[in-house]
PDB file of C-alpha atoms in Angstrom:
ATOM      1  CA  VAL A   1     179.418  63.944  68.870  1.00 70.00           C
ATOM      2  CA  PHE A   2     178.828  63.215  64.965  1.00 75.00           C
ATOM      3  CA  GLN A   3     178.100  59.458  64.095  1.00 92.00           C
ATOM      4  CA  GLU A   4     177.450  57.508  61.094  1.00 93.00           C
ATOM      5  CA  MET A   5     175.963  54.152  60.991  1.00 95.00           C
ATOM      6  CA  ALA A   6     174.969  51.428  58.364  1.00 95.00           C
ATOM      7  CA  LYS A   7     172.276  48.659  58.618  1.00 95.00           C
ATOM      8  CA  ALA A   8     171.293  45.792  56.294  1.00 94.00           C
ATOM      9  CA  GLU A   9     168.266  44.039  56.827  1.00 93.00           C
ATOM     10  CA  CYS A  10     166.691  40.902  55.469  1.00 90.00           C
ATOM     11  CA  HIS A  11     163.077  40.254  55.467  1.00 88.00           C
ATOM     12  CA  PHE A  12     161.605  36.909  54.659  1.00 87.00           C
ATOM     13  CA  ILE A  13     158.021  36.459  53.504  1.00 85.00           C
ATOM     14  CA  ASN A  14     157.036  32.692  53.123  1.00 81.00           C
ATOM     15  CA  GLY A  15     160.529  31.273  53.840  1.00 77.00           C
ATOM     16  CA  THR A  16     162.848  32.025  51.034  1.00 73.00           C
ATOM     17  CA  GLU A  17     160.521  32.340  48.415  1.00 80.00           C
ATOM     18  CA  LYS A  18     160.135  36.241  48.701  1.00 88.00           C
ATOM     19  CA  VAL A  19     163.094  37.833  50.184  1.00 89.00           C
ATOM     20  CA  ARG A  20     163.579  41.648  50.626  1.00 92.00           C
ATOM     21  CA  TYR A  21     166.894  43.188  51.380  1.00 94.00           C
ATOM     22  CA  VAL A  22     167.162  46.868  52.862  1.00 96.00           C
ATOM     23  CA  GLU A  23     170.239  48.738  53.405  1.00 96.00           C
ATOM     24  CA  ARG A  24     170.085  51.882  55.239  1.00 97.00           C
ATOM     25  CA  TYR A  25     172.682  54.857  55.968  1.00 97.00           C
ATOM     26  CA  PHE A  26     172.311  57.057  59.026  1.00 97.00           C
ATOM     27  CA  TYR A  27     174.213  60.272  60.140  1.00 95.00           C
ATOM     28  CA  ASN A  28     173.193  61.780  63.305  1.00 92.00           C
ATOM     29  CA  ARG A  29     170.525  59.427  63.681  1.00 90.00           C
ATOM     30  CA  LEU A  30     168.699  60.788  60.347  1.00 95.00           C
ATOM     31  CA  GLN A  31     168.521  58.355  57.244  1.00 97.00           C
ATOM     32  CA  TYR A  32     170.180  60.047  54.266  1.00 97.00           C
ATOM     33  CA  VAL A  33     170.118  57.318  51.924  1.00 98.00           C
ATOM     34  CA  MET A  34     168.601  53.595  51.549  1.00 97.00           C
ATOM     35  CA  TYR A  35     168.654  50.680  49.004  1.00 97.00           C
ATOM     36  CA  ASP A  36     165.896  48.310  48.897  1.00 95.00           C
ATOM     37  CA  SER A  37     165.713  45.360  46.595  1.00 94.00           C
ATOM     38  CA  ASP A  38     162.199  45.846  45.595  1.00 93.00           C
ATOM     39  CA  VAL A  39     162.925  49.097  44.398  1.00 94.00           C
ATOM     40  CA  GLY A  40     166.381  48.291  42.949  1.00 93.00           C
ATOM     41  CA  HIS A  41     168.098  51.406  43.252  1.00 96.00           C
ATOM     42  CA  PHE A  42     169.299  54.034  46.130  1.00 97.00           C
ATOM     43  CA  VAL A  43     167.056  56.837  47.433  1.00 98.00           C
ATOM     44  CA  GLY A  44     168.134  59.862  48.771  1.00 97.00           C
ATOM     45  CA  PHE A  45     166.165  61.370  51.853  1.00 97.00           C
ATOM     46  CA  THR A  46     168.350  64.589  52.048  1.00 96.00           C
ATOM     47  CA  PRO A  47     170.011  66.747  49.759  1.00 97.00           C
ATOM     48  CA  PHE A  48     173.294  64.905  50.799  1.00 96.00           C
ATOM     49  CA  GLY A  49     171.406  61.699  50.340  1.00 97.00           C
ATOM     50  CA  GLU A  50     170.325  62.420  46.791  1.00 97.00           C
ATOM     51  CA  LYS A  51     174.101  63.231  45.566  1.00 97.00           C
ATOM     52  CA  VAL A  52     174.990  59.753  47.022  1.00 97.00           C
ATOM     53  CA  ALA A  53     172.232  57.954  45.615  1.00 97.00           C
ATOM     54  CA  ARG A  54     172.990  59.578  42.379  1.00 98.00           C
ATOM     55  CA  TYR A  55     176.428  58.564  42.464  1.00 98.00           C
ATOM     56  CA  TRP A  56     176.006  54.839  43.785  1.00 97.00           C
ATOM     57  CA  ASN A  57     173.319  54.295  41.096  1.00 97.00           C
ATOM     58  CA  SER A  58     175.732  55.285  38.374  1.00 97.00           C
ATOM     59  CA  ASP A  59     178.098  52.516  39.323  1.00 97.00           C
ATOM     60  CA  PRO A  60     177.139  49.448  37.437  1.00 96.00           C
ATOM     61  CA  VAL A  61     179.560  46.973  39.854  1.00 96.00           C
ATOM     62  CA  PHE A  62     178.306  48.645  43.125  1.00 95.00           C
ATOM     63  CA  MET A  63     174.890  48.066  42.290  1.00 95.00           C
ATOM     64  CA  GLU A  64     175.377  44.743  40.830  1.00 95.00           C
ATOM     65  CA  VAL A  65     176.826  43.897  44.479  1.00 93.00           C
ATOM     66  CA  ARG A  66     173.665  45.138  46.085  1.00 93.00           C
ATOM     67  CA  ARG A  67     171.112  43.398  43.597  1.00 92.00           C
ATOM     68  CA  ALA A  68     173.190  39.921  44.480  1.00 92.00           C
ATOM     69  CA  ALA A  69     172.920  40.614  48.084  1.00 91.00           C
ATOM     70  CA  VAL A  70     169.250  38.921  48.291  1.00 89.00           C
ATOM     71  CA  ASP A  71     171.049  35.778  47.409  1.00 87.00           C
ATOM     72  CA  THR A  72     174.331  36.257  48.941  1.00 89.00           C
ATOM     73  CA  PHE A  73     173.573  38.041  52.144  1.00 87.00           C
ATOM     74  CA  CYS A  74     169.839  37.102  52.842  1.00 86.00           C
ATOM     75  CA  ARG A  75     169.157  33.682  51.173  1.00 82.00           C
ATOM     76  CA  HIS A  76     172.831  32.354  52.387  1.00 83.00           C
ATOM     77  CA  ASN A  77     172.253  33.090  55.814  1.00 78.00           C
ATOM     78  CA  TYR A  78     168.413  32.197  56.228  1.00 77.00           C
ATOM     79  CA  GLU A  79     169.160  28.886  58.587  1.00 76.00           C
ATOM     80  CA  VAL A  80     171.324  31.118  60.831  1.00 75.00           C
ATOM     81  CA  SER A  81     168.928  34.097  61.196  1.00 66.00           C
ATOM     82  CA  THR A  82     165.680  31.803  61.771  1.00 66.00           C
ATOM     83  CA  PRO A  83     165.172  30.011  64.939  1.00 64.00           C
TER      84      PRO A  83
END
Protein backbone atom coordinates (compact mmCIF):
# COMPACT_ATOMS: atom_id res chain seq x y z
CA VAL A 1 0.00 0.00 0.00
CA PHE A 2 1.42 3.37 -1.03
CA GLN A 3 0.71 6.22 1.30
CA GLU A 4 1.47 9.94 1.34
CA MET A 5 1.49 12.01 4.50
CA ALA A 6 2.16 15.63 5.40
CA LYS A 7 3.04 16.86 8.86
CA ALA A 8 3.25 20.44 10.17
CA GLU A 9 4.95 21.21 13.47
CA CYS A 10 5.52 24.30 15.59
CA HIS A 11 8.54 24.48 17.87
CA PHE A 12 8.32 27.16 20.55
CA ILE A 13 11.51 28.41 22.17
CA ASN A 14 11.00 30.89 25.01
CA GLY A 15 7.24 31.19 24.49
CA THR A 16 6.35 32.92 21.25
CA GLU A 17 9.58 34.90 21.12
CA LYS A 18 11.35 32.33 18.91
CA VAL A 19 9.07 30.09 16.84
CA ARG A 20 10.12 27.54 14.24
CA TYR A 21 7.62 26.13 11.72
CA VAL A 22 8.43 22.83 10.01
CA GLU A 23 6.35 21.20 7.28
CA ARG A 24 7.38 17.72 6.13
CA TYR A 25 6.07 15.47 3.35
CA PHE A 26 6.45 11.68 3.28
CA TYR A 27 5.78 8.98 0.72
CA ASN A 28 6.01 5.34 1.84
CA ARG A 29 7.49 6.49 5.17
CA LEU A 30 10.34 8.29 3.36
CA GLN A 31 10.61 12.06 3.77
CA TYR A 32 11.01 13.58 0.33
CA VAL A 33 10.62 17.33 0.91
CA MET A 34 10.62 19.69 3.89
CA TYR A 35 10.03 23.36 4.64
CA ASP A 36 11.76 24.92 7.65
CA SER A 37 10.99 28.53 8.57
CA ASP A 38 14.59 28.97 9.79
CA VAL A 39 15.85 28.05 6.30
CA GLY A 40 13.04 29.92 4.49
CA HIS A 41 12.50 27.54 1.57
CA PHE A 42 11.73 23.92 0.71
CA VAL A 43 14.54 21.37 0.60
CA GLY A 44 14.27 18.09 -1.32
CA PHE A 45 15.72 14.83 -0.02
CA THR A 46 15.03 12.57 -3.01
CA PRO A 47 15.22 13.24 -6.77
CA PHE A 48 11.43 13.69 -6.84
CA GLY A 49 11.59 15.87 -3.70
CA GLU A 50 14.18 18.12 -5.32
CA LYS A 51 11.84 18.70 -8.29
CA VAL A 52 8.91 19.42 -5.98
CA ALA A 53 11.04 21.80 -3.90
CA ARG A 54 12.18 23.71 -7.01
CA TYR A 55 8.57 24.02 -8.21
CA TRP A 56 7.19 25.16 -4.84
CA ASN A 57 10.11 27.56 -4.21
CA SER A 58 9.47 29.21 -7.59
CA ASP A 59 5.84 30.09 -6.68
CA PRO A 60 5.92 33.42 -4.75
CA VAL A 61 2.31 33.19 -3.48
CA PHE A 62 2.78 29.61 -2.23
CA MET A 63 6.01 30.60 -0.47
CA GLU A 64 4.46 33.68 1.14
CA VAL A 65 1.79 31.47 2.73
CA ARG A 66 4.52 29.19 4.12
CA ARG A 67 6.52 32.12 5.48
CA ALA A 68 3.42 33.56 7.14
CA ALA A 69 2.60 30.20 8.79
CA VAL A 70 4.79 31.09 11.78
CA ASP A 71 2.27 33.79 12.69
CA THR A 72 -0.97 32.42 11.27
CA PHE A 73 -0.52 28.80 12.33
CA CYS A 74 1.94 28.70 15.23
CA ARG A 75 1.65 31.93 17.20
CA HIS A 76 -2.11 32.06 16.61
CA ASN A 77 -2.53 28.61 18.22
CA TYR A 78 0.13 28.95 20.94
CA GLU A 79 -2.31 29.04 23.87
CA VAL A 80 -4.22 26.05 22.48
CA SER A 81 -1.14 23.89 22.06
CA THR A 82 0.54 24.65 25.42
CA PRO A 83 -0.67 23.25 28.75
